Amino acid sequence: MPTQIPVMAHLVLGYPTLQTSIRTAEQYIAAGCAILELQVPFSHPTADGAVITEACRVAALDQGVSMSDCLQAIEFLRKKYPSQEIMVMSYANRLYNFGLERFRSEMERLEVSRLIIPDLPVDSVLMPASRRVKPVPVLAANVTDARLECLLGLGCDFFYLMSDFKITGGTFSLHPRLAELATRIRLANPVARIGVGFGIETPEQVKAVLEVADYAIIGSALIRAQKEGRLDQYLAVLKNMPRFTTQRV
Amino acid sequence: MKTATILDKIVAHKQQEIALLYRNYDLAKLHQSVQTGQGNFYKKLADAGMRRESFFIAEFKRKSPSEGWIARDADAAEQVRAYARAGACAVSVLTDAHFFGGSYDDLRTAASAEGRPLLLQKDFVLDPIQVHLARQSGADIILLIAAILDAEQLKNLKNLAESLGMGVIVEIHDLADFEKIKHLDCPVLGINNRDLKTFRTALNRFNFLKQHIRAAGKSPFLIAESGIRDYRDLQALKNADGFLIGTTLMRQAPGASLHDLFQTRDPRMLLKACGIRTPELLREETADYTGINFSPASRRRVDPSLLDQGIPANAVAVFYRNTEKEISAILEKYPFRRVQLYAGDVSPEFVRSLRCKVLLACRVRETADLEALEAYAPDVDLFILDGAEPGSGRRIVTAIPADFPYPFLLAGGIHIGNLDLVKKYRNCIGADVASGIETDGMVDPEKVAALLTGVQRPMPYRTAIQASTGYYGAYGGCFVPEVLLPGLEEIAAAFEAIKTDEVFQRDFQEMLQQFSGRPTAFTPLPRLSEQIGGARLYLKNEGLNHTGAHKINHCIGQALLARRLGKKRIIAETGAGQHGYATAAVCARLGLDCTVYMGRKDYERQRPNVYWMELLGARVVPVEDGSQTLNDAVIAAFKDWVAHPDETYYLLGSAVGPHPYPAMNTFFQKMVGEEIRRQCLELTGRLPDACVACVGGGSNALGMFFDFLDEAGVRLIGVEAGGHGTYPGEHAAKLSRGRPGVFEGYHSYFLQDGDGNIAATHSVSAGLDYCGVSPILAWLADVGRVDFAVASDAEALEAVQTLARTEGIIPALESAHAFAHAFRLASEMPPESIIVVNASGRGEKDLFITMRHFQEESLTRYARHLLNT
């Protein structure tokens, strides 16, 4: 079992090109990122910040990356790295347009572990999840007790927490009530995994996040590093983070 | 030699009676002593129409030639009081003694009853002395029967009655009657479903005559008379303004509410369960009608011994490919109240020979098949429009036009999954289901029960929208990040609460009046109508609102809601700037902090509105992301809300977005249609034939349409922006050219590419330049209640000029799309029809856009002048 770093690395499929994005994914895997979060690009990513929005527009509109392009890329990575945990992230209209049932069965076939669809509440009628491909709720500190109980009751066991009330890629801060939220989740479900994302860049921030979470979710910072030609250095910094062993769930 | 009909006999007898009256009374003295009535019948009828209430005239009748004695010893005063309690708007009292057992004493007794409603004297009126006696005995309304009077007599008697302060119902029962009264001014016509020669009733006679009355360009109030026994019959007469009901009510226990008895409060679809052949389903509770099949061609043919236990009132004997002789023999043995016949199987003469109610079915293979029904139309009670092969479960009902003129049940392949089809047709009143209630060829009681619940559930459109938890058919919903759910739930709960909160409603109304200047004007457009040469055009001038458009209606509503929630900070998105401008004004008025997001491109090209907003103290934030237009502003506003969920209220600017915004903005805009209803009735005496509104997101269209959604006679048409082409990026016609999708929190129609990426849009009017449309309109489009059309940039610009020059009103470019289509529509509609267009905004805001088109040079000169000074 390879040792991994507790990082969930996000990338936009098709940015800047499909081939480059696949190579980037392989770099993340080589760096030991525990989870690969692959975003199927949508022209209007309503919950993403400027960096990811721009990447999505390039991939979806300029590169014209289709759903089948994305599925082929995922299939390539799945076959080459059978034990790598892969999550897929996108927006409702891309899946709706492809066909929800069809998307669900493709996700199962590709052994994608989780779906992150920010504009679909996990229990929404349109969520194309199944027992094998579970949906990930994206929560912030304002989640109500009733809603949290409902999500736990639905069997959610991976929680994506927003570091603070903001969109991806802004300046980092950790909401004071986040630790309490993580504790509430762990008390209710001891095996639940928790990732914290939105605005994480520096090793110090990663450390701070890992105080409360199992994974630091990094997206915009990776894209910025790649754009500025310093991805290798940035990944090297992440690699020097304390390691931990994990296994695919 | 002509044999004397019952009517001839009555008239002959009546003439003798009149001779007697002249012996007992002095007409001149009577005329001097009689007091003028104050009944206000016409106004009360109009008021009931405005409240959408059925105007019931309940009849006091002791006997009739067709029924014999019904209630020989009844007390008129007591009966009138019972009718009043039951909700009758008027009571009809027979004064004919010989044939109906009535008297002027009965009328006087009725008039003495405390709290009585209006009184109608029902008699065979031939002479002025009867009119005087009616008034003297307390009548507020009299009935004049066209069949027994000539046009001159009718006119004189009607004028006399009206001069005595009474209302008049002129009763017709066939086309000859209508020809006779066509040129008289009759505010109220009674349509007697009874053939006065044979005394047989047929409910569709009403609908048949209504067709001819409308075709002649007349639109009086129409009262349906005779043959109304139960709620099913009332549904077949749903296009009537009022109902005169006699025998049925005299036989009822007194006091039962008419609205309950006839189920008028929540009109719903009817269910006919066909092919019933087991005793446990041969019951009243099974469905509104149960079909008992006698067809030799059907595997559902019944064993007649089933009927030995009796025939329930809802049972219909179904004949298909039976001979007329067979049918008569079976009906002789089994006295069904209703039969179902197929149009090709029997002749109209045979139908006229039957004494039971007739449901006439037609196999509709092509629209031409429906033409054959005209010959039967005045003599049947209801139509059933069926697929080509009855009982096969195959559906080919697409040949039925959405505006088939007679009420009907839809048959052929209906099941629980496609029940909504019934809503596609203006006059469809229910579903007739056979294979859809079977499992393995046998009737499945569970399926029958499920369908019955199914037909009971489809609510009137308005109720469905108001009671919705966010879904309209498959559309709507609340597809947003979890972080926004608490905020949206808070708003949804507050919205539910304010719907019935009197204090909130009072504040809302007060601010609409005092701040925005409601109600807005309703303006006839006579010069324009004449120029087009078709329907009469009217406009609702929402542009007279403060800040120049309808947007302020929902801004006031939402800002008051935000204040109620204790929110101090308002955010909003805006495209053209109209919603932002209205939001900024309302926030300034209420002392709320206001931030408006606007795409950079819009920010630059709508600079005057940016200036207004800033002058009103709002912070206007240009959005640099994406295409820098409305979409990006919406997303920026959502992101702001994600970052400040607790203290911020997102004041969304159309009937789009996640629940509750579509329902809430519709609710805060619906006064537009309510005002139109009132103003149109006041000005023209009736409702419009068509309402036309432009559609960007849908707030002004829903505001106009909502109040008319359940008025089957009012066509509703949304006009989308056709831009300058049909390729993606050249237009903004979502419902005409888009596909379903999920975006910005809701499921609806969107303009998108093949991969589901949101497409660019274009319209000369910034307010229509948006990729999505209200989920409520998406649903209403799918079920066929609202039609959609497209008008181009060029047509809209031309409409601005046309309206400006003929009527002195400059509409906003958005609204001009509605006018462009209304002009086309008007030229296709007859001159007596009424089209109302929603002028959602005024055109001053478009100064620089329209000026560039109409007077580019003078704009350039002005710009230079400004720069140089």
mmCIF file with all atom_site columns, N, CA and C in Angstrom, chain B residues 176-227:
data_model
loop_
_atom_site.group_PDB
_atom_site.id
_atom_site.type_symbol
_atom_site.label_atom_id
_atom_site.label_alt_id
_atom_site.label_comp_id
_atom_site.label_asym_id
_atom_site.label_entity_id
_atom_site.label_seq_id
_atom_site.pdbx_PDB_ins_code
_atom_site.Cartn_x
_atom_site.Cartn_y
_atom_site.Cartn_z
_atom_site.occupancy
_atom_site.B_iso_or_equiv
_atom_site.pdbx_formal_charge
_atom_site.auth_seq_id
_atom_site.auth_comp_id
_atom_site.auth_asym_id
_atom_site.auth_atom_id
_atom_site.pdbx_PDB_model_num
ATOM 1   N N  . ALA B 1 176 ? -83.148 29.643 -34.403 1.00 0.00 ? 176 ALA B N  1
ATOM 2   C CA . ALA B 1 176 ? -84.197 30.548 -34.868 1.00 0.00 ? 176 ALA B CA 1
ATOM 3   C C  . ALA B 1 176 ? -84.451 31.620 -33.815 1.00 0.00 ? 176 ALA B C  1
ATOM 4   N N  . ASP B 1 177 ? -84.462 31.218 -32.550 1.00 0.00 ? 177 ASP B N  1
ATOM 5   C CA . ASP B 1 177 ? -84.624 32.193 -31.466 1.00 0.00 ? 177 ASP B CA 1
ATOM 6   C C  . ASP B 1 177 ? -83.508 33.218 -31.507 1.00 0.00 ? 177 ASP B C  1
ATOM 7   N N  . PHE B 1 178 ? -82.266 32.702 -31.712 1.00 0.00 ? 178 PHE B N  1
ATOM 8   C CA . PHE B 1 178 ? -81.120 33.611 -31.686 1.00 0.00 ? 178 PHE B CA 1
ATOM 9   C C  . PHE B 1 178 ? -81.201 34.611 -32.834 1.00 0.00 ? 178 PHE B C  1
ATOM 10  N N  . GLU B 1 179 ? -81.608 34.126 -34.011 1.00 0.00 ? 179 GLU B N  1
ATOM 11  C CA . GLU B 1 179 ? -81.761 35.025 -35.154 1.00 0.00 ? 179 GLU B CA 1
ATOM 12  C C  . GLU B 1 179 ? -82.697 36.185 -34.807 1.00 0.00 ? 179 GLU B C  1
ATOM 13  N N  . LYS B 1 180 ? -83.755 35.824 -34.078 1.00 0.00 ? 180 LYS B N  1
ATOM 14  C CA . LYS B 1 180 ? -84.770 36.800 -33.730 1.00 0.00 ? 180 LYS B CA 1
ATOM 15  C C  . LYS B 1 180 ? -84.244 37.903 -32.813 1.00 0.00 ? 180 LYS B C  1
ATOM 16  N N  . ILE B 1 181 ? -83.384 37.521 -31.857 1.00 0.00 ? 181 ILE B N  1
ATOM 17  C CA . ILE B 1 181 ? -82.965 38.509 -30.842 1.00 0.00 ? 181 ILE B CA 1
ATOM 18  C C  . ILE B 1 181 ? -81.586 39.099 -31.135 1.00 0.00 ? 181 ILE B C  1
ATOM 19  N N  . LYS B 1 182 ? -80.959 38.608 -32.191 1.00 0.00 ? 182 LYS B N  1
ATOM 20  C CA . LYS B 1 182 ? -79.592 38.985 -32.530 1.00 0.00 ? 182 LYS B CA 1
ATOM 21  C C  . LYS B 1 182 ? -79.360 40.498 -32.519 1.00 0.00 ? 182 LYS B C  1
ATOM 22  N N  . HIS B 1 183 ? -80.364 41.245 -32.991 1.00 0.00 ? 183 HIS B N  1
ATOM 23  C CA . HIS B 1 183 ? -80.151 42.681 -33.122 1.00 0.00 ? 183 HIS B CA 1
ATOM 24  C C  . HIS B 1 183 ? -80.612 43.471 -31.910 1.00 0.00 ? 183 HIS B C  1
ATOM 25  N N  . LEU B 1 184 ? -81.136 42.753 -30.903 1.00 0.00 ? 184 LEU B N  1
ATOM 26  C CA . LEU B 1 184 ? -81.514 43.440 -29.661 1.00 0.00 ? 184 LEU B CA 1
ATOM 27  C C  . LEU B 1 184 ? -80.305 43.527 -28.763 1.00 0.00 ? 184 LEU B C  1
ATOM 28  N N  . ASP B 1 185 ? -80.289 44.538 -27.922 1.00 0.00 ? 185 ASP B N  1
ATOM 29  C CA . ASP B 1 185 ? -79.212 44.634 -26.957 1.00 0.00 ? 185 ASP B CA 1
ATOM 30  C C  . ASP B 1 185 ? -79.627 43.851 -25.711 1.00 0.00 ? 185 ASP B C  1
ATOM 31  N N  . CYS B 1 186 ? -79.139 42.622 -25.580 1.00 0.00 ? 186 CYS B N  1
ATOM 32  C CA . CYS B 1 186 ? -79.515 41.790 -24.429 1.00 0.00 ? 186 CYS B CA 1
ATOM 33  C C  . CYS B 1 186 ? -78.287 41.550 -23.565 1.00 0.00 ? 186 CYS B C  1
ATOM 34  N N  . PRO B 1 187 ? -78.212 42.164 -22.387 1.00 0.00 ? 187 PRO B N  1
ATOM 35  C CA . PRO B 1 187 ? -77.047 41.923 -21.530 1.00 0.00 ? 187 PRO B CA 1
ATOM 36  C C  . PRO B 1 187 ? -76.988 40.473 -21.028 1.00 0.00 ? 187 PRO B C  1
ATOM 37  N N  . VAL B 1 188 ? -78.154 39.835 -20.875 1.00 0.00 ? 188 VAL B N  1
ATOM 38  C CA . VAL B 1 188 ? -78.169 38.466 -20.347 1.00 0.00 ? 188 VAL B CA 1
ATOM 39  C C  . VAL B 1 188 ? -79.048 37.586 -21.224 1.00 0.00 ? 188 VAL B C  1
ATOM 40  N N  . LEU B 1 189 ? -78.467 36.504 -21.672 1.00 0.00 ? 189 LEU B N  1
ATOM 41  C CA . LEU B 1 189 ? -79.269 35.520 -22.402 1.00 0.00 ? 189 LEU B CA 1
ATOM 42  C C  . LEU B 1 189 ? -79.371 34.252 -21.559 1.00 0.00 ? 189 LEU B C  1
ATOM 43  N N  . GLY B 1 190 ? -80.584 33.692 -21.530 1.00 0.00 ? 190 GLY B N  1
ATOM 44  C CA . GLY B 1 190 ? -80.745 32.371 -20.938 1.00 0.00 ? 190 GLY B CA 1
ATOM 45  C C  . GLY B 1 190 ? -80.746 31.387 -22.086 1.00 0.00 ? 190 GLY B C  1
ATOM 46  N N  . ILE B 1 191 ? -79.972 30.313 -21.941 1.00 0.00 ? 191 ILE B N  1
ATOM 47  C CA . ILE B 1 191 ? -80.032 29.297 -22.988 1.00 0.00 ? 191 ILE B CA 1
ATOM 48  C C  . ILE B 1 191 ? -80.732 28.084 -22.402 1.00 0.00 ? 191 ILE B C  1
ATOM 49  N N  . ASN B 1 192 ? -81.908 27.820 -22.932 1.00 0.00 ? 192 ASN B N  1
ATOM 50  C CA . ASN B 1 192 ? -82.679 26.700 -22.410 1.00 0.00 ? 192 ASN B CA 1
ATOM 51  C C  . ASN B 1 192 ? -82.246 25.435 -23.145 1.00 0.00 ? 192 ASN B C  1
ATOM 52  N N  . ASN B 1 193 ? -81.740 24.488 -22.385 1.00 0.00 ? 193 ASN B N  1
ATOM 53  C CA . ASN B 1 193 ? -81.293 23.235 -22.984 1.00 0.00 ? 193 ASN B CA 1
ATOM 54  C C  . ASN B 1 193 ? -82.459 22.357 -23.406 1.00 0.00 ? 193 ASN B C  1
ATOM 55  N N  . ARG B 1 194 ? -83.656 22.839 -23.107 1.00 0.00 ? 194 ARG B N  1
ATOM 56  C CA . ARG B 1 194 ? -84.829 22.034 -23.404 1.00 0.00 ? 194 ARG B CA 1
ATOM 57  C C  . ARG B 1 194 ? -85.351 22.388 -24.790 1.00 0.00 ? 194 ARG B C  1
ATOM 58  N N  . ASP B 1 195 ? -85.617 21.376 -25.569 1.00 0.00 ? 195 ASP B N  1
ATOM 59  C CA . ASP B 1 195 ? -86.291 21.573 -26.846 1.00 0.00 ? 195 ASP B CA 1
ATOM 60  C C  . ASP B 1 195 ? -87.753 21.850 -26.529 1.00 0.00 ? 195 ASP B C  1
ATOM 61  N N  . LEU B 1 196 ? -88.197 23.069 -26.804 1.00 0.00 ? 196 LEU B N  1
ATOM 62  C CA . LEU B 1 196 ? -89.535 23.454 -26.343 1.00 0.00 ? 196 LEU B CA 1
ATOM 63  C C  . LEU B 1 196 ? -90.652 22.705 -27.076 1.00 0.00 ? 196 LEU B C  1
ATOM 64  N N  . LYS B 1 197 ? -90.298 22.050 -28.191 1.00 0.00 ? 197 LYS B N  1
ATOM 65  C CA . LYS B 1 197 ? -91.303 21.264 -28.903 1.00 0.00 ? 197 LYS B CA 1
ATOM 66  C C  . LYS B 1 197 ? -91.488 19.901 -28.244 1.00 0.00 ? 197 LYS B C  1
ATOM 67  N N  . THR B 1 198 ? -90.350 19.253 -27.907 1.00 0.00 ? 198 THR B N  1
ATOM 68  C CA . THR B 1 198 ? -90.433 17.887 -27.377 1.00 0.00 ? 198 THR B CA 1
ATOM 69  C C  . THR B 1 198 ? -90.218 17.839 -25.868 1.00 0.00 ? 198 THR B C  1
ATOM 70  N N  . PHE B 1 199 ? -89.744 18.945 -25.299 1.00 0.00 ? 199 PHE B N  1
ATOM 71  C CA . PHE B 1 199 ? -89.397 19.029 -23.876 1.00 0.00 ? 199 PHE B CA 1
ATOM 72  C C  . PHE B 1 199 ? -88.217 18.150 -23.473 1.00 0.00 ? 199 PHE B C  1
ATOM 73  N N  . ARG B 1 200 ? -87.474 17.619 -24.458 1.00 0.00 ? 200 ARG B N  1
ATOM 74  C CA . ARG B 1 200 ? -86.272 16.842 -24.154 1.00 0.00 ? 200 ARG B CA 1
ATOM 75  C C  . ARG B 1 200 ? -85.118 17.824 -23.891 1.00 0.00 ? 200 ARG B C  1
ATOM 76  N N  . THR B 1 201 ? -84.258 17.510 -22.890 1.00 0.00 ? 201 THR B N  1
ATOM 77  C CA . THR B 1 201 ? -83.112 18.397 -22.635 1.00 0.00 ? 201 THR B CA 1
ATOM 78  C C  . THR B 1 201 ? -81.828 17.776 -23.184 1.00 0.00 ? 201 THR B C  1
ATOM 79  N N  . ALA B 1 202 ? -80.890 18.636 -23.561 1.00 0.00 ? 202 ALA B N  1
ATOM 80  C CA . ALA B 1 202 ? -79.569 18.210 -24.002 1.00 0.00 ? 202 ALA B CA 1
ATOM 81  C C  . ALA B 1 202 ? -78.582 19.302 -23.593 1.00 0.00 ? 202 ALA B C  1
ATOM 82  N N  . LEU B 1 203 ? -77.640 18.967 -22.701 1.00 0.00 ? 203 LEU B N  1
ATOM 83  C CA . LEU B 1 203 ? -76.779 19.995 -22.107 1.00 0.00 ? 203 LEU B CA 1
ATOM 84  C C  . LEU B 1 203 ? -75.924 20.720 -23.136 1.00 0.00 ? 203 LEU B C  1
ATOM 85  N N  . ASN B 1 204 ? -75.523 19.999 -24.169 1.00 0.00 ? 204 ASN B N  1
ATOM 86  C CA . ASN B 1 204 ? -74.630 20.647 -25.123 1.00 0.00 ? 204 ASN B CA 1
ATOM 87  C C  . ASN B 1 204 ? -75.339 21.676 -25.997 1.00 0.00 ? 204 ASN B C  1
ATOM 88  N N  . ARG B 1 205 ? -76.651 21.722 -25.910 1.00 0.00 ? 205 ARG B N  1
ATOM 89  C CA . ARG B 1 205 ? -77.387 22.770 -26.612 1.00 0.00 ? 205 ARG B CA 1
ATOM 90  C C  . ARG B 1 205 ? -76.841 24.142 -26.184 1.00 0.00 ? 205 ARG B C  1
ATOM 91  N N  . PHE B 1 206 ? -76.543 24.246 -24.886 1.00 0.00 ? 206 PHE B N  1
ATOM 92  C CA . PHE B 1 206 ? -75.952 25.498 -24.391 1.00 0.00 ? 206 PHE B CA 1
ATOM 93  C C  . PHE B 1 206 ? -74.670 25.825 -25.156 1.00 0.00 ? 206 PHE B C  1
ATOM 94  N N  . ASN B 1 207 ? -73.761 24.844 -25.203 1.00 0.00 ? 207 ASN B N  1
ATOM 95  C CA . ASN B 1 207 ? -72.454 25.084 -25.830 1.00 0.00 ? 207 ASN B CA 1
ATOM 96  C C  . ASN B 1 207 ? -72.597 25.346 -27.324 1.00 0.00 ? 207 ASN B C  1
ATOM 97  N N  . PHE B 1 208 ? -73.545 24.631 -27.924 1.00 0.00 ? 208 PHE B N  1
ATOM 98  C CA . PHE B 1 208 ? -73.810 24.802 -29.352 1.00 0.00 ? 208 PHE B CA 1
ATOM 99  C C  . PHE B 1 208 ? -74.254 26.237 -29.642 1.00 0.00 ? 208 PHE B C  1
ATOM 100 N N  . LEU B 1 209 ? -75.216 26.714 -28.846 1.00 0.00 ? 209 LEU B N  1
ATOM 101 C CA . LEU B 1 209 ? -75.711 28.071 -29.082 1.00 0.00 ? 209 LEU B CA 1
ATOM 102 C C  . LEU B 1 209 ? -74.666 29.123 -28.706 1.00 0.00 ? 209 LEU B C  1
ATOM 103 N N  . LYS B 1 210 ? -73.900 28.832 -27.661 1.00 0.00 ? 210 LYS B N  1
ATOM 104 C CA . LYS B 1 210 ? -72.854 29.782 -27.261 1.00 0.00 ? 210 LYS B CA 1
ATOM 105 C C  . LYS B 1 210 ? -71.883 30.004 -28.421 1.00 0.00 ? 210 LYS B C  1
ATOM 106 N N  . GLN B 1 211 ? -71.538 28.915 -29.110 1.00 0.00 ? 211 GLN B N  1
ATOM 107 C CA . GLN B 1 211 ? -70.674 29.012 -30.278 1.00 0.00 ? 211 GLN B CA 1
ATOM 108 C C  . GLN B 1 211 ? -71.224 30.011 -31.293 1.00 0.00 ? 211 GLN B C  1
ATOM 109 N N  . HIS B 1 212 ? -72.508 29.875 -31.576 1.00 0.00 ? 212 HIS B N  1
ATOM 110 C CA . HIS B 1 212 ? -73.119 30.740 -32.577 1.00 0.00 ? 212 HIS B CA 1
ATOM 111 C C  . HIS B 1 212 ? -73.213 32.184 -32.093 1.00 0.00 ? 212 HIS B C  1
ATOM 112 N N  . ILE B 1 213 ? -73.460 32.342 -30.795 1.00 0.00 ? 213 ILE B N  1
ATOM 113 C CA . ILE B 1 213 ? -73.552 33.694 -30.241 1.00 0.00 ? 213 ILE B CA 1
ATOM 114 C C  . ILE B 1 213 ? -72.191 34.386 -30.353 1.00 0.00 ? 213 ILE B C  1
ATOM 115 N N  . ARG B 1 214 ? -71.139 33.654 -30.001 1.00 0.00 ? 214 ARG B N  1
ATOM 116 C CA . ARG B 1 214 ? -69.800 34.233 -30.088 1.00 0.00 ? 214 ARG B CA 1
ATOM 117 C C  . ARG B 1 214 ? -69.421 34.518 -31.537 1.00 0.00 ? 214 ARG B C  1
ATOM 118 N N  . ALA B 1 215 ? -69.817 33.598 -32.422 1.00 0.00 ? 215 ALA B N  1
ATOM 119 C CA . ALA B 1 215 ? -69.472 33.775 -33.832 1.00 0.00 ? 215 ALA B CA 1
ATOM 120 C C  . ALA B 1 215 ? -70.134 35.032 -34.390 1.00 0.00 ? 215 ALA B C  1
ATOM 121 N N  . ALA B 1 216 ? -71.289 35.392 -33.809 1.00 0.00 ? 216 ALA B N  1
ATOM 122 C CA . ALA B 1 216 ? -71.982 36.587 -34.273 1.00 0.00 ? 216 ALA B CA 1
ATOM 123 C C  . ALA B 1 216 ? -71.419 37.847 -33.607 1.00 0.00 ? 216 ALA B C  1
ATOM 124 N N  . GLY B 1 217 ? -70.371 37.659 -32.820 1.00 0.00 ? 217 GLY B N  1
ATOM 125 C CA . GLY B 1 217 ? -69.726 38.812 -32.209 1.00 0.00 ? 217 GLY B CA 1
ATOM 126 C C  . GLY B 1 217 ? -70.420 39.320 -30.961 1.00 0.00 ? 217 GLY B C  1
ATOM 127 N N  . LYS B 1 218 ? -71.277 38.489 -30.371 1.00 0.00 ? 218 LYS B N  1
ATOM 128 C CA . LYS B 1 218 ? -71.999 38.915 -29.164 1.00 0.00 ? 218 LYS B CA 1
ATOM 129 C C  . LYS B 1 218 ? -71.348 38.281 -27.946 1.00 0.00 ? 218 LYS B C  1
ATOM 130 N N  . SER B 1 219 ? -71.348 39.005 -26.849 1.00 0.00 ? 219 SER B N  1
ATOM 131 C CA . SER B 1 219 ? -70.804 38.397 -25.637 1.00 0.00 ? 219 SER B CA 1
ATOM 132 C C  . SER B 1 219 ? -71.639 38.753 -24.418 1.00 0.00 ? 219 SER B C  1
ATOM 133 N N  . PRO B 1 220 ? -72.932 38.404 -24.453 1.00 0.00 ? 220 PRO B N  1
ATOM 134 C CA . PRO B 1 220 ? -73.756 38.649 -23.264 1.00 0.00 ? 220 PRO B CA 1
ATOM 135 C C  . PRO B 1 220 ? -73.398 37.641 -22.168 1.00 0.00 ? 220 PRO B C  1
ATOM 136 N N  . PHE B 1 221 ? -73.857 37.918 -20.956 1.00 0.00 ? 221 PHE B N  1
ATOM 137 C CA . PHE B 1 221 ? -73.777 36.887 -19.926 1.00 0.00 ? 221 PHE B CA 1
ATOM 138 C C  . PHE B 1 221 ? -74.716 35.760 -20.337 1.00 0.00 ? 221 PHE B C  1
ATOM 139 N N  . LEU B 1 222 ? -74.276 34.518 -20.091 1.00 0.00 ? 222 LEU B N  1
ATOM 140 C CA . LEU B 1 222 ? -75.091 33.384 -20.520 1.00 0.00 ? 222 LEU B CA 1
ATOM 141 C C  . LEU B 1 222 ? -75.483 32.531 -19.330 1.00 0.00 ? 222 LEU B C  1
ATOM 142 N N  . ILE B 1 223 ? -76.787 32.333 -19.186 1.00 0.00 ? 223 ILE B N  1
ATOM 143 C CA . ILE B 1 223 ? -77.304 31.492 -18.109 1.00 0.00 ? 223 ILE B CA 1
ATOM 144 C C  . ILE B 1 223 ? -77.748 30.170 -18.729 1.00 0.00 ? 223 ILE B C  1
ATOM 145 N N  . ALA B 1 224 ? -77.254 29.071 -18.192 1.00 0.00 ? 224 ALA B N  1
ATOM 146 C CA . ALA B 1 224 ? -77.687 27.762 -18.682 1.00 0.00 ? 224 ALA B CA 1
ATOM 147 C C  . ALA B 1 224 ? -78.926 27.336 -17.914 1.00 0.00 ? 224 ALA B C  1
ATOM 148 N N  . GLU B 1 225 ? -79.939 26.901 -18.638 1.00 0.00 ? 225 GLU B N  1
ATOM 149 C CA . GLU B 1 225 ? -81.191 26.493 -18.005 1.00 0.00 ? 225 GLU B CA 1
ATOM 150 C C  . GLU B 1 225 ? -81.539 25.062 -18.393 1.00 0.00 ? 225 GLU B C  1
ATOM 151 N N  . SER B 1 226 ? -82.119 24.343 -17.472 1.00 0.00 ? 226 SER B N  1
ATOM 152 C CA . SER B 1 226 ? -82.713 23.012 -17.688 1.00 0.00 ? 226 SER B CA 1
ATOM 153 C C  . SER B 1 226 ? -81.708 21.870 -17.817 1.00 0.00 ? 226 SER B C  1
ATOM 154 N N  . GLY B 1 227 ? -82.100 20.767 -17.225 1.00 0.00 ? 227 GLY B N  1
ATOM 155 C CA . GLY B 1 227 ? -81.352 19.522 -17.385 1.00 0.00 ? 227 GLY B CA 1
ATOM 156 C C  . GLY B 1 227 ? -80.154 19.383 -16.477 1.00 0.00 ? 227 GLY B C  1
#
